[in-house]
Every structure is written in structure tokens, then in C-alpha cells.
PDB file of C-alpha atoms and ligand atoms in Angstrom:
ATOM      1  CA  MET I   5    -141.425  69.330 -24.464  1.00 54.00           C
ATOM      2  CA  THR I   6    -139.403  71.287 -22.598  1.00 60.00           C
ATOM      3  CA  ALA I   7    -138.452  74.940 -24.260  1.00 64.00           C
ATOM      4  CA  LYS I   8    -135.117  75.885 -25.028  1.00 88.00           C
ATOM      5  CA  ILE I   9    -135.295  79.414 -23.935  1.00 91.00           C
ATOM      6  CA  LYS I  10    -136.841  80.320 -20.461  1.00 93.00           C
ATOM      7  CA  ALA I  11    -138.253  83.075 -18.832  1.00 95.00           C
ATOM      8  CA  THR I  12    -135.291  82.903 -16.264  1.00 94.00           C
ATOM      9  CA  ASP I  13    -132.568  82.936 -18.655  1.00 93.00           C
ATOM     10  CA  ARG I  14    -130.046  85.862 -19.412  1.00 93.00           C
ATOM     11  CA  MET I  15    -131.028  87.923 -22.219  1.00 92.00           C
ATOM     12  CA  CYS I  16    -127.569  88.287 -23.294  1.00 89.00           C
ATOM     13  CA  ASP I  17    -126.986  84.440 -23.157  1.00 89.00           C
ATOM     14  CA  ILE I  18    -129.798  83.552 -25.418  1.00 90.00           C
ATOM     15  CA  LEU I  19    -128.687  86.022 -28.016  1.00 88.00           C
ATOM     16  CA  THR I  20    -125.198  85.401 -28.497  1.00 82.00           C
ATOM     17  CA  GLY I  21    -126.284  81.748 -29.300  1.00 76.00           C
ATOM     18  CA  ASP I  22    -128.427  82.814 -32.400  1.00 81.00           C
ATOM     19  CA  TYR I  23    -128.220  86.042 -34.389  1.00 80.00           C
ATOM     20  CA  MET I  24    -132.034  85.454 -35.435  1.00 82.00           C
ATOM     21  CA  LEU I  25    -132.945  86.397 -32.010  1.00 88.00           C
ATOM     22  CA  VAL I  26    -130.961  89.876 -32.203  1.00 89.00           C
ATOM     23  CA  LEU I  27    -133.150  90.895 -35.087  1.00 88.00           C
ATOM     24  CA  MET I  28    -136.317  89.570 -32.990  1.00 92.00           C
ATOM     25  CA  LEU I  29    -135.496  92.196 -30.297  1.00 92.00           C
ATOM     26  CA  GLY I  30    -136.193  95.172 -32.745  1.00 90.00           C
ATOM     27  CA  ARG I  31    -139.587  93.368 -33.931  1.00 93.00           C
ATOM     28  CA  PHE I  32    -140.798  93.396 -30.171  1.00 94.00           C
ATOM     29  CA  GLY I  33    -139.493  97.100 -29.697  1.00 91.00           C
ATOM     30  CA  ILE I  34    -136.657  95.611 -27.273  1.00 92.00           C
ATOM     31  CA  SER I  35    -133.412  97.968 -26.949  1.00 89.00           C
ATOM     32  CA  LEU I  36    -130.032  96.485 -26.349  1.00 89.00           C
ATOM     33  CA  GLY I  37    -128.184  97.299 -23.314  1.00 86.00           C
ATOM     34  CA  PHE I  38    -129.889  94.824 -20.857  1.00 83.00           C
ATOM     35  CA  GLY I  39    -126.866  93.693 -18.762  1.00 85.00           C
ATOM     36  CA  GLU I  40    -127.389  90.598 -16.677  1.00 88.00           C
ATOM     37  CA  LYS I  41    -131.201  90.790 -16.877  1.00 92.00           C
ATOM     38  CA  THR I  42    -133.253  87.941 -17.657  1.00 94.00           C
ATOM     39  CA  VAL I  43    -135.512  87.445 -20.191  1.00 95.00           C
ATOM     40  CA  GLN I  44    -138.707  88.168 -18.138  1.00 95.00           C
ATOM     41  CA  GLU I  45    -137.012  91.126 -16.725  1.00 94.00           C
ATOM     42  CA  VAL I  46    -136.018  92.750 -19.835  1.00 95.00           C
ATOM     43  CA  CYS I  47    -139.536  91.858 -21.476  1.00 95.00           C
ATOM     44  CA  GLN I  48    -141.499  93.286 -18.361  1.00 94.00           C
ATOM     45  CA  GLU I  49    -139.729  96.640 -18.476  1.00 92.00           C
ATOM     46  CA  ALA I  50    -140.193  96.972 -22.115  1.00 92.00           C
ATOM     47  CA  GLY I  51    -143.655  96.428 -21.752  1.00 92.00           C
ATOM     48  CA  VAL I  52    -143.710  92.942 -23.715  1.00 95.00           C
ATOM     49  CA  ASP I  53    -145.662  89.738 -22.913  1.00 96.00           C
ATOM     50  CA  THR I  54    -143.092  87.314 -21.629  1.00 96.00           C
ATOM     51  CA  ASN I  55    -145.105  84.437 -23.024  1.00 96.00           C
ATOM     52  CA  THR I  56    -145.350  85.761 -26.347  1.00 97.00           C
ATOM     53  CA  PHE I  57    -141.379  86.493 -26.367  1.00 97.00           C
ATOM     54  CA  LEU I  58    -141.149  83.056 -25.463  1.00 96.00           C
ATOM     55  CA  ALA I  59    -143.080  81.469 -28.329  1.00 96.00           C
ATOM     56  CA  VAL I  60    -141.484  83.601 -30.778  1.00 96.00           C
ATOM     57  CA  ALA I  61    -138.149  82.750 -29.882  1.00 95.00           C
ATOM     58  CA  ASN I  62    -138.527  79.023 -29.235  1.00 94.00           C
ATOM     59  CA  PHE I  63    -140.125  79.143 -32.501  1.00 95.00           C
ATOM     60  CA  ASN I  64    -137.253  80.709 -34.107  1.00 91.00           C
ATOM     61  CA  ILE I  65    -134.639  78.110 -32.924  1.00 89.00           C
ATOM     62  CA  ALA I  66    -136.996  74.987 -32.717  1.00 90.00           C
ATOM     63  CA  GLY I  67    -139.958  75.366 -34.753  1.00 90.00           C
ATOM     64  CA  ALA I  68    -143.862  74.578 -33.513  1.00 90.00           C
ATOM     65  CA  ASP I  69    -142.588  71.814 -31.067  1.00 91.00           C
ATOM     66  CA  GLY I  70    -140.113  74.307 -29.374  1.00 90.00           C
ATOM     67  CA  ALA I  71    -143.034  76.903 -28.669  1.00 93.00           C
ATOM     68  CA  ALA I  72    -145.517  74.651 -27.699  1.00 93.00           C
ATOM     69  CA  PRO I  73    -144.970  75.005 -24.184  1.00 93.00           C
ATOM     70  CA  TYR I  74    -146.150  78.722 -24.215  1.00 94.00           C
ATOM     71  CA  THR I  75    -148.478  78.585 -27.398  1.00 92.00           C
ATOM     72  CA  ASP I  76    -151.742  78.547 -25.377  1.00 92.00           C
ATOM     73  CA  LYS I  77    -150.408  81.766 -23.532  1.00 93.00           C
ATOM     74  CA  ILE I  78    -149.728  84.023 -26.193  1.00 95.00           C
ATOM     75  CA  SER I  79    -151.045  87.482 -25.848  1.00 95.00           C
ATOM     76  CA  VAL I  80    -152.413  87.987 -29.628  1.00 96.00           C
ATOM     77  CA  ARG I  81    -152.074  91.555 -29.429  1.00 95.00           C
ATOM     78  CA  THR I  82    -148.382  91.336 -28.684  1.00 95.00           C
ATOM     79  CA  LEU I  83    -148.004  88.845 -31.833  1.00 96.00           C
ATOM     80  CA  ILE I  84    -149.759  90.901 -33.975  1.00 96.00           C
ATOM     81  CA  SER I  85    -147.785  94.071 -33.122  1.00 94.00           C
ATOM     82  CA  TYR I  86    -144.501  91.775 -33.607  1.00 96.00           C
ATOM     83  CA  LEU I  87    -145.745  90.591 -36.927  1.00 96.00           C
ATOM     84  CA  GLU I  88    -146.530  94.317 -38.224  1.00 95.00           C
ATOM     85  CA  ASN I  89    -142.953  95.155 -37.424  1.00 94.00           C
ATOM     86  CA  THR I  90    -141.597  92.507 -39.447  1.00 95.00           C
ATOM     87  CA  HIS I  91    -143.598  93.637 -42.274  1.00 95.00           C
ATOM     88  CA  THR I  92    -141.807  97.581 -41.651  1.00 94.00           C
ATOM     89  CA  TYR I  93    -138.680  95.514 -41.330  1.00 94.00           C
ATOM     90  CA  PHE I  94    -138.905  93.436 -44.716  1.00 94.00           C
ATOM     91  CA  LEU I  95    -140.487  96.441 -46.688  1.00 94.00           C
ATOM     92  CA  ASP I  96    -138.925  99.765 -45.250  1.00 94.00           C
ATOM     93  CA  PHE I  97    -135.549  98.151 -44.331  1.00 93.00           C
ATOM     94  CA  LEU I  98    -134.207  94.882 -45.862  1.00 93.00           C
ATOM     95  CA  LEU I  99    -135.924  94.862 -49.581  1.00 93.00           C
ATOM     96  CA  PRO I 100    -134.676  98.772 -49.976  1.00 93.00           C
ATOM     97  CA  GLN I 101    -131.339  97.409 -48.869  1.00 92.00           C
ATOM     98  CA  ILE I 102    -130.975  94.949 -51.432  1.00 91.00           C
ATOM     99  CA  ARG I 103    -132.357  97.012 -54.350  1.00 91.00           C
ATOM    100  CA  ARG I 104    -129.697  99.568 -53.421  1.00 90.00           C
ATOM    101  CA  LYS I 105    -126.745  96.804 -53.522  1.00 87.00           C
ATOM    102  CA  LEU I 106    -128.280  95.040 -56.981  1.00 86.00           C
ATOM    103  CA  LEU I 107    -128.581  98.692 -58.470  1.00 85.00           C
ATOM    104  CA  ALA I 108    -125.123  99.442 -57.679  1.00 83.00           C
ATOM    105  CA  ALA I 109    -123.784  95.805 -58.664  1.00 81.00           C
ATOM    106  CA  ILE I 110    -125.445  95.169 -61.650  1.00 78.00           C
ATOM    107  CA  ASP I 111    -124.217  96.788 -64.816  1.00 70.00           C
ATOM    108  CA  THR I 112    -127.318  97.658 -66.739  1.00 59.00           C
ATOM    109  CA  VAL I 113    -125.697  98.460 -69.847  1.00 55.00           C
ATOM    110  CA  ALA I 114    -123.030  95.447 -70.119  1.00 59.00           C
ATOM    111  CA  GLY I 115    -125.275  93.114 -68.320  1.00 57.00           C
ATOM    112  CA  GLY I 116    -127.862  93.725 -70.972  1.00 62.00           C
ATOM    113  CA  LYS I 117    -131.328  92.072 -71.225  1.00 68.00           C
ATOM    114  CA  VAL I 118    -130.507  89.606 -68.162  1.00 72.00           C
ATOM    115  CA  ALA I 119    -129.508  92.819 -65.870  1.00 77.00           C
ATOM    116  CA  TYR I 120    -132.868  94.421 -66.626  1.00 77.00           C
ATOM    117  CA  LEU I 121    -134.696  91.299 -66.137  1.00 80.00           C
ATOM    118  CA  ILE I 122    -133.335  90.767 -62.499  1.00 83.00           C
ATOM    119  CA  LEU I 123    -134.136  94.464 -61.568  1.00 85.00           C
ATOM    120  CA  ARG I 124    -137.961  94.182 -62.837  1.00 87.00           C
ATOM    121  CA  PHE I 125    -137.971  90.684 -61.194  1.00 87.00           C
ATOM    122  CA  PHE I 126    -137.029  92.152 -58.024  1.00 89.00           C
ATOM    123  CA  ASP I 127    -139.480  95.255 -58.452  1.00 91.00           C
ATOM    124  CA  ASP I 128    -142.700  92.866 -59.449  1.00 90.00           C
ATOM    125  CA  TYR I 129    -141.323  90.909 -56.351  1.00 91.00           C
ATOM    126  CA  GLN I 130    -141.204  93.998 -53.765  1.00 92.00           C
ATOM    127  CA  ASN I 131    -144.951  95.002 -54.985  1.00 93.00           C
ATOM    128  CA  GLU I 132    -146.372  91.418 -54.660  1.00 92.00           C
ATOM    129  CA  LEU I 133    -145.017  91.375 -51.096  1.00 94.00           C
ATOM    130  CA  ARG I 134    -146.156  94.603 -50.196  1.00 94.00           C
ATOM    131  CA  LYS I 135    -149.725  93.544 -51.195  1.00 94.00           C
ATOM    132  CA  HIS I 136    -149.319  90.686 -49.383  1.00 94.00           C
ATOM    133  CA  MET I 137    -148.350  92.347 -46.248  1.00 95.00           C
ATOM    134  CA  ALA I 138    -150.869  94.999 -46.527  1.00 95.00           C
ATOM    135  CA  SER I 139    -153.732  92.779 -46.910  1.00 94.00           C
ATOM    136  CA  GLU I 140    -152.482  91.264 -43.519  1.00 95.00           C
ATOM    137  CA  ASN I 141    -151.828  94.914 -42.177  1.00 95.00           C
ATOM    138  CA  ASN I 142    -155.190  96.262 -43.508  1.00 95.00           C
ATOM    139  CA  ARG I 143    -157.604  93.317 -43.195  1.00 95.00           C
ATOM    140  CA  THR I 144    -156.495  90.584 -41.196  1.00 96.00           C
ATOM    141  CA  PHE I 145    -154.995  92.508 -38.043  1.00 96.00           C
ATOM    142  CA  PRO I 146    -157.863  94.799 -37.694  1.00 95.00           C
ATOM    143  CA  TYR I 147    -160.222  91.761 -37.603  1.00 96.00           C
ATOM    144  CA  VAL I 148    -158.301  90.104 -35.122  1.00 96.00           C
ATOM    145  CA  ARG I 149    -158.159  93.150 -32.821  1.00 95.00           C
ATOM    146  CA  GLU I 150    -162.168  93.449 -33.130  1.00 94.00           C
ATOM    147  CA  LEU I 151    -162.129  89.659 -31.749  1.00 94.00           C
ATOM    148  CA  LEU I 152    -159.972  91.167 -28.993  1.00 94.00           C
ATOM    149  CA  GLU I 153    -162.472  93.696 -28.011  1.00 92.00           C
ATOM    150  CA  GLY I 154    -165.106  90.442 -27.952  1.00 91.00           C
ATOM    151  CA  ARG I 155    -166.790  91.452 -31.221  1.00 92.00           C
ATOM    152  CA  LEU I 156    -167.190  88.742 -33.954  1.00 90.00           C
ATOM    153  CA  PRO I 157    -166.898  90.559 -37.378  1.00 91.00           C
ATOM    154  CA  GLN I 158    -169.272  88.904 -40.066  1.00 90.00           C
ATOM    155  CA  GLY I 159    -167.692  88.075 -43.462  1.00 90.00           C
ATOM    156  CA  TYR I 160    -163.973  87.070 -42.640  1.00 94.00           C
ATOM    157  CA  SER I 161    -162.446  84.535 -40.335  1.00 94.00           C
ATOM    158  CA  ILE I 162    -158.949  82.955 -39.818  1.00 95.00           C
ATOM    159  CA  GLU I 163    -159.705  80.187 -41.736  1.00 95.00           C
ATOM    160  CA  VAL I 164    -160.343  82.510 -44.902  1.00 94.00           C
ATOM    161  CA  TYR I 165    -156.921  84.095 -43.958  1.00 95.00           C
ATOM    162  CA  SER I 166    -155.357  80.660 -43.424  1.00 94.00           C
ATOM    163  CA  ARG I 167    -156.957  78.917 -46.725  1.00 93.00           C
ATOM    164  CA  GLY I 168    -155.368  82.246 -48.710  1.00 90.00           C
ATOM    165  CA  HIS I 169    -152.171  82.491 -47.179  1.00 91.00           C
ATOM    166  CA  ALA I 170    -149.628  81.900 -49.893  1.00 83.00           C
ATOM    167  CA  ALA I 171    -145.738  81.291 -49.618  1.00 80.00           C
ATOM    168  CA  VAL I 172    -144.211  84.862 -50.357  1.00 83.00           C
ATOM    169  CA  GLU I 173    -140.577  83.574 -50.404  1.00 79.00           C
ATOM    170  CA  ARG I 174    -140.541  81.243 -53.217  1.00 81.00           C
ATOM    171  CA  LYS I 175    -139.849  83.737 -55.836  1.00 84.00           C
ATOM    172  CA  LEU I 176    -136.955  84.946 -53.967  1.00 84.00           C
ATOM    173  CA  GLY I 177    -135.427  81.618 -54.825  1.00 84.00           C
ATOM    174  CA  GLU I 178    -136.371  82.094 -58.150  1.00 84.00           C
ATOM    175  CA  LEU I 179    -134.436  85.108 -58.521  1.00 84.00           C
ATOM    176  CA  LYS I 180    -131.220  83.958 -56.460  1.00 84.00           C
ATOM    177  CA  ASN I 181    -131.258  81.144 -59.260  1.00 82.00           C
ATOM    178  CA  ILE I 182    -131.264  83.440 -62.104  1.00 82.00           C
ATOM    179  CA  ILE I 183    -128.460  85.555 -60.429  1.00 81.00           C
ATOM    180  CA  ILE I 184    -126.598  82.587 -59.781  1.00 82.00           C
ATOM    181  CA  LYS I 185    -126.988  80.628 -63.436  1.00 79.00           C
ATOM    182  CA  TYR I 186    -127.454  83.293 -65.506  1.00 75.00           C
ATOM    183  CA  TYR I 187    -125.706  87.033 -64.827  1.00 75.00           C
ATOM    184  CA  LYS I 188    -122.473  87.540 -65.871  1.00 73.00           C
ATOM    185  CA  GLY I 189    -120.278  90.321 -64.907  1.00 66.00           C
ATOM    186  CA  GLY I 190    -121.457  93.326 -62.987  1.00 62.00           C
ATOM    187  CA  ASN I 191    -119.688  96.551 -61.830  1.00 60.00           C
ATOM    188  CA  ASP I 192    -118.734  95.151 -58.210  1.00 68.00           C
ATOM    189  CA  ALA I 193    -118.492  91.483 -57.514  1.00 75.00           C
ATOM    190  CA  HIS I 194    -118.498  91.926 -53.662  1.00 82.00           C
ATOM    191  CA  GLN I 195    -121.748  94.225 -53.887  1.00 80.00           C
ATOM    192  CA  LEU I 196    -123.312  91.491 -56.077  1.00 82.00           C
ATOM    193  CA  LEU I 197    -122.597  88.553 -53.734  1.00 86.00           C
ATOM    194  CA  SER I 198    -123.388  90.537 -50.798  1.00 87.00           C
ATOM    195  CA  ALA I 199    -126.836  91.420 -52.442  1.00 87.00           C
ATOM    196  CA  LEU I 200    -127.271  87.884 -53.155  1.00 88.00           C
ATOM    197  CA  ALA I 201    -126.235  86.698 -49.464  1.00 91.00           C
ATOM    198  CA  ASP I 202    -129.125  89.241 -48.615  1.00 92.00           C
ATOM    199  CA  ILE I 203    -131.502  87.520 -50.778  1.00 92.00           C
ATOM    200  CA  PHE I 204    -130.519  84.323 -49.352  1.00 92.00           C
ATOM    201  CA  PHE I 205    -131.176  85.594 -45.674  1.00 91.00           C
ATOM    202  CA  CYS I 206    -134.408  87.310 -46.775  1.00 92.00           C
ATOM    203  CA  GLU I 207    -135.679  84.052 -48.204  1.00 92.00           C
ATOM    204  CA  SER I 208    -135.190  82.228 -45.073  1.00 91.00           C
ATOM    205  CA  ASP I 209    -136.299  84.923 -42.631  1.00 92.00           C
ATOM    206  CA  LEU I 210    -139.638  85.258 -44.844  1.00 93.00           C
ATOM    207  CA  HIS I 211    -140.234  81.551 -44.784  1.00 93.00           C
ATOM    208  CA  GLN I 212    -139.961  81.801 -40.910  1.00 92.00           C
ATOM    209  CA  HIS I 213    -142.134  84.676 -40.880  1.00 95.00           C
ATOM    210  CA  GLU I 214    -144.757  82.604 -42.834  1.00 95.00           C
ATOM    211  CA  GLN I 215    -144.592  79.766 -40.606  1.00 94.00           C
ATOM    212  CA  MET I 216    -144.871  81.794 -37.875  1.00 95.00           C
ATOM    213  CA  GLU I 217    -148.300  83.177 -38.998  1.00 96.00           C
ATOM    214  CA  ASP I 218    -149.199  79.696 -39.817  1.00 95.00           C
ATOM    215  CA  HIS I 219    -148.437  77.962 -36.861  1.00 95.00           C
ATOM    216  CA  LEU I 220    -148.287  80.491 -34.131  1.00 96.00           C
ATOM    217  CA  PHE I 221    -150.775  83.419 -35.025  1.00 97.00           C
ATOM    218  CA  VAL I 222    -153.588  81.270 -36.858  1.00 96.00           C
ATOM    219  CA  PRO I 223    -154.113  78.554 -33.900  1.00 95.00           C
ATOM    220  CA  ALA I 224    -153.837  81.749 -31.411  1.00 96.00           C
ATOM    221  CA  VAL I 225    -156.634  83.456 -33.280  1.00 96.00           C
ATOM    222  CA  GLN I 226    -158.763  80.492 -33.954  1.00 96.00           C
ATOM    223  CA  ARG I 227    -158.777  79.873 -29.825  1.00 94.00           C
ATOM    224  CA  LEU I 228    -159.803  83.492 -29.563  1.00 94.00           C
ATOM    225  CA  GLU I 229    -162.447  83.045 -32.329  1.00 94.00           C
ATOM    226  CA  GLU I 230    -164.134  80.145 -30.010  1.00 93.00           C
ATOM    227  CA  LYS I 231    -163.917  82.060 -27.171  1.00 91.00           C
ATOM    228  CA  VAL I 232    -165.888  84.980 -28.838  1.00 92.00           C
ATOM    229  CA  LEU I 233    -168.473  82.661 -30.093  1.00 89.00           C
ATOM    230  CA  ALA I 234    -168.597  81.222 -26.729  1.00 86.00           C
ATOM    231  CA  GLY I 235    -169.281  84.719 -25.290  1.00 80.00           C
ATOM    232  CA  GLN I 236    -166.203  83.879 -22.929  1.00 66.00           C
ATOM    233  CA  ALA I 237    -163.480  86.493 -24.487  1.00 60.00           C
ATOM    234  CA  GLU I 238    -162.123  88.659 -21.761  1.00 61.00           C
ATOM    235  CA  PRO I 239    -160.485  91.809 -23.759  1.00 58.00           C
ATOM    236  CA  GLU I 240    -156.946  91.463 -23.649  1.00 62.00           C
ATOM    237  CA  GLN I 241    -154.937  93.952 -22.022  1.00 55.00           C
ATOM    238  CA  GLN I 242    -153.376  96.805 -23.797  1.00 53.00           C
ATOM    239  CA  GLY I 243    -150.172  96.662 -22.368  1.00 51.00           C
ATOM    240  CA  PRO I 244    -148.493  96.638 -18.909  1.00 48.00           C
ATOM    241  CA  SER I 245    -149.669 100.179 -17.911  1.00 44.00           C
ATOM    242  CA  SER I 246    -153.298  99.186 -18.157  1.00 43.00           C
ATOM    243  CA  ARG I 247    -152.374  96.021 -15.817  1.00 47.00           C
ATOM    244  CA  GLU I 248    -150.586  98.137 -13.289  1.00 50.00           C
ATOM    245  CA  GLU I 249    -152.279  99.216 -10.079  1.00 67.00           C
ATOM    246  CA  THR I 250    -151.678 102.557  -8.644  1.00 79.00           C
ATOM    247  CA  LEU I 251    -149.452 102.427  -5.586  1.00 82.00           C
ATOM    248  CA  SER I 252    -150.178 103.630  -2.385  1.00 86.00           C
ATOM    249  CA  GLU I 253    -148.146 106.913  -0.849  1.00 85.00           C
ATOM    250  CA  ARG I 254    -146.645 104.849   1.710  1.00 89.00           C
ATOM    251  CA  GLU I 255    -145.150 102.211  -1.257  1.00 90.00           C
ATOM    252  CA  LYS I 256    -144.054 105.061  -3.187  1.00 89.00           C
ATOM    253  CA  ASP I 257    -141.981 106.055  -0.272  1.00 91.00           C
ATOM    254  CA  ILE I 258    -140.522 102.592  -0.208  1.00 93.00           C
ATOM    255  CA  VAL I 259    -139.851 102.799  -3.812  1.00 91.00           C
ATOM    256  CA  ARG I 260    -138.035 106.114  -3.215  1.00 91.00           C
ATOM    257  CA  CYS I 261    -135.868 104.528  -0.579  1.00 91.00           C
ATOM    258  CA  ILE I 262    -135.178 101.100  -2.614  1.00 91.00           C
ATOM    259  CA  VAL I 263    -133.914 103.417  -5.591  1.00 89.00           C
ATOM    260  CA  ARG I 264    -131.563 105.600  -3.385  1.00 88.00           C
ATOM    261  CA  GLY I 265    -129.905 102.169  -2.717  1.00 89.00           C
ATOM    262  CA  MET I 266    -130.879 101.847   1.043  1.00 91.00           C
ATOM    263  CA  THR I 267    -131.151  98.243   2.296  1.00 92.00           C
ATOM    264  CA  ASN I 268    -134.815  96.773   4.032  1.00 93.00           C
ATOM    265  CA  LYS I 269    -133.279  97.597   7.544  1.00 94.00           C
ATOM    266  CA  GLU I 270    -132.446 101.456   6.265  1.00 94.00           C
ATOM    267  CA  VAL I 271    -135.600 101.592   4.776  1.00 93.00           C
ATOM    268  CA  ALA I 272    -137.591 100.531   7.953  1.00 93.00           C
ATOM    269  CA  GLU I 273    -135.356 102.949  10.016  1.00 93.00           C
ATOM    270  CA  GLU I 274    -136.136 105.687   7.843  1.00 91.00           C
ATOM    271  CA  LEU I 275    -139.756 105.363   7.617  1.00 90.00           C
ATOM    272  CA  PHE I 276    -140.413 104.005  11.336  1.00 88.00           C
ATOM    273  CA  ILE I 277    -141.836 100.505  10.269  1.00 90.00           C
ATOM    274  CA  SER I 278    -140.513  97.394  10.965  1.00 91.00           C
ATOM    275  CA  VAL I 279    -138.231  95.349   8.316  1.00 92.00           C
ATOM    276  CA  ASN I 280    -141.409  92.716   8.069  1.00 92.00           C
ATOM    277  CA  THR I 281    -143.842  95.507   6.866  1.00 92.00           C
ATOM    278  CA  VAL I 282    -141.003  96.711   4.225  1.00 93.00           C
ATOM    279  CA  LEU I 283    -140.554  92.982   3.085  1.00 92.00           C
ATOM    280  CA  THR I 284    -144.709  93.083   2.793  1.00 91.00           C
ATOM    281  CA  HIS I 285    -144.734  96.477   0.912  1.00 91.00           C
ATOM    282  CA  ARG I 286    -141.913  95.016  -1.399  1.00 92.00           C
ATOM    283  CA  LYS I 287    -144.121  92.068  -2.484  1.00 90.00           C
ATOM    284  CA  ASN I 288    -147.251  94.177  -3.148  1.00 88.00           C
ATOM    285  CA  ILE I 289    -144.917  96.575  -5.043  1.00 86.00           C
ATOM    286  CA  ALA I 290    -143.787  93.873  -6.934  1.00 84.00           C
ATOM    287  CA  ARG I 291    -147.038  92.456  -7.691  1.00 81.00           C
ATOM    288  CA  LYS I 292    -148.843  95.643  -8.607  1.00 79.00           C
ATOM    289  CA  LEU I 293    -146.050  96.810 -11.025  1.00 78.00           C
ATOM    290  CA  SER I 294    -144.840  93.181 -12.271  1.00 71.00           C
ATOM    291  CA  ILE I 295    -141.442  94.604 -11.421  1.00 77.00           C
ATOM    292  CA  HIS I 296    -139.067  92.376  -9.585  1.00 76.00           C
ATOM    293  CA  SER I 297    -135.547  94.143  -9.817  1.00 79.00           C
ATOM    294  CA  VAL I 298    -134.390  97.169  -8.390  1.00 82.00           C
ATOM    295  CA  ALA I 299    -132.938  98.192 -11.620  1.00 80.00           C
ATOM    296  CA  GLY I 300    -136.741  98.033 -13.008  1.00 79.00           C
ATOM    297  CA  LEU I 301    -138.143  99.850 -10.135  1.00 82.00           C
ATOM    298  CA  THR I 302    -135.494 102.738 -10.677  1.00 82.00           C
ATOM    299  CA  ILE I 303    -136.601 103.344 -14.333  1.00 78.00           C
ATOM    300  CA  TYR I 304    -140.459 103.156 -13.088  1.00 78.00           C
ATOM    301  CA  ALA I 305    -139.220 105.828 -10.301  1.00 81.00           C
ATOM    302  CA  ILE I 306    -137.463 107.966 -12.799  1.00 80.00           C
ATOM    303  CA  ALA I 307    -140.149 107.637 -15.464  1.00 74.00           C
ATOM    304  CA  GLY I 308    -142.731 108.367 -13.248  1.00 75.00           C
ATOM    305  CA  GLY I 309    -141.033 111.286 -11.674  1.00 77.00           C
ATOM    306  CA  LEU I 310    -140.819 109.710  -7.721  1.00 82.00           C
ATOM    307  CA  VAL I 311    -136.943 110.368  -8.040  1.00 82.00           C
ATOM    308  CA  SER I 312    -134.768 112.367 -10.085  1.00 80.00           C
ATOM    309  CA  LEU I 313    -131.797 110.880 -12.003  1.00 77.00           C
ATOM    310  CA  ASP I 314    -129.237 112.169  -9.688  1.00 79.00           C
ATOM    311  CA  GLU I 315    -130.905 110.815  -6.845  1.00 80.00           C
ATOM    312  CA  VAL I 316    -130.921 107.269  -7.842  1.00 78.00           C
ATOM    313  CA  HIS I 317    -128.220 104.649  -6.805  1.00 73.00           C
ATOM    314  CA  LEU I 318    -126.733 102.996  -9.834  1.00 68.00           C
ATOM    315  CA  SER I 319    -124.762 100.088  -8.943  1.00 60.00           C
TER     316      SER I 319
HETATM  317 FE1  FE2 T  17    -146.818  88.377 -42.860  1.00 90.48          FE
HETATM  318 FE1  FE2 T  18    -148.271  86.128 -44.500  1.00 90.48          FE
END
């Protein structure tokens, strides 16, 4: 099966096709403003594992089949961080926003018992969701982090998690129906309908989140458990910084020249070496840093203090 979104696609192109992918960026900790860069370049610069990004992006638009080419290559550590950020988005942003809109729209005096019950139903649901996500944050993910370190904690497994993993969005469907069928009136029709639209969105986003846990996260952790049991697990890298090799002084000189906007020939003349040697250094730099663009090198050079901002050539 061919994936719809590939590492070489321009990030801006994939986002304009699906707004869900825009939300996904925040959950991966990727900022906007990436110009013409490819998915791979943006991920590398943000320190996000590209295969995990592609698995999640393709899952979002085409389900488990769409993600299939990347599922074996998922970084479990990156996926956990994505899921944790998604929990934070629901609990600290989306649900409080829906509650504020409901409060503003629902007239608890004129709306009588139904209005009161709607708010209570919502609060109970919020608490239930908080418990569900707290259990994943505090029990499941720490268990998986132990696995990533090559240890197999006793008394818990991904099978236990998977068996008890309940659908959390169903109650939102009920709430939606209660409001549509039984609530009359309110202070502000636009506000109420906007809250209702947010509930629709939250329901489908939560469903997607659960599907991802069941069909991306669980299988990835099962593979990890098998490796740890077989004693083959290699501790997963913490992030790009731990994968980076140090640049030699000569390679740093090359980086300084490149980010000042010099061509290979100019670099060769400046450093009294051949163009071929410059090219070899550039290849080694790209391999060591996993950075393949001048823009990426520029960020690396500024962040690492190799050059100052006013020295770089911004095209
Ligand atoms: Fe979750
Ligand atoms: Fe869950």
C-alpha cells in the first residue's frame, strides 16, 4: 500500500489538504512558518521522528492501511509524546472551551432542569475523560518508557491496557443528542450551535485518538515487549541530539561558510581545499547532523553559537 503523504512532500501542501493535519503539528511540537520545506526537513529541524510523523499523518487521513508503510518504523518514544500532548489538548484546551461556550449559551434559569442536566452531564464526562487519560499518562506510558530502557516491569502489559481500553467518545454522542432533541431556548443561539459544533468535532477527534492508540500504539508496544522478552531491545534514542555526532573543527569551518551563503567553490578557496573535499565534508556534515538543507544548517549554526544572526545569509 502506498502512503498518501511521503517524506518528500512539501509540508505546506499536505496541510492545505486536511485541517486535521494542522492540529497534529501542535501535538508534535512543530511550529508553523516552514516555507517550502519538505515533511522530512521540517521534522528533522523540529527533532521529530519522520517515520512516526508519517505514520500518524497517514493514519489521520487513511486509517491503519494508510499508515502501514511506516508502522514498523515508529519511534515509540515520539508516539507517546504525541499522545500525551493530545491528552493535554483535550483536557486543558478543547473541553474547557466547550464548557465556556455551553455556560454562556445555556440559560440555567429559563432552561430549567434540562439546562442543569446538560452541564452536569458535561462535567461528569470531563471527569471521566480526565481519569482515562491520567491512567494512560501515569500507568501505561511509564510502563512503555521502562520497556524502552530494556526493562520488562511485572504486573502490567500492553495486553492489559488493550483489554481495558474503553471508547471514551460515546458519551459525547449522547450529550450531542440530548442538546439537539431536548434543549429549547438559550441566551445565545450562535454560541450554543458553536458549542454543539465543537462537541461534534471533539467526538470525532477523540475517536481518532482512540483508534490511533488501538492500531498504532498497541501494536508498536507489542513489538517492543517481544524484543525486550527476547533480550534484543536496543534503548531507543532520546531525540536528535543524542544521535548527533560532533563536528570536527574543519567541518564547523565549512558550516560557517555555507550559512554565510558561499558556494562550494568559494568555500574551497576560502579554506584552501579542493571542491571535492568540500563536497565530502558536506556529505559527512549532513550524515552526522541529519540536516540536509542550508536552512537547517543555519538554524544549527545559530543555535550552536557557530555564527551570529547578522552573519548568516537569509535567501
Ligand atoms: Fe489517550
Ligand atoms: Fe485512550
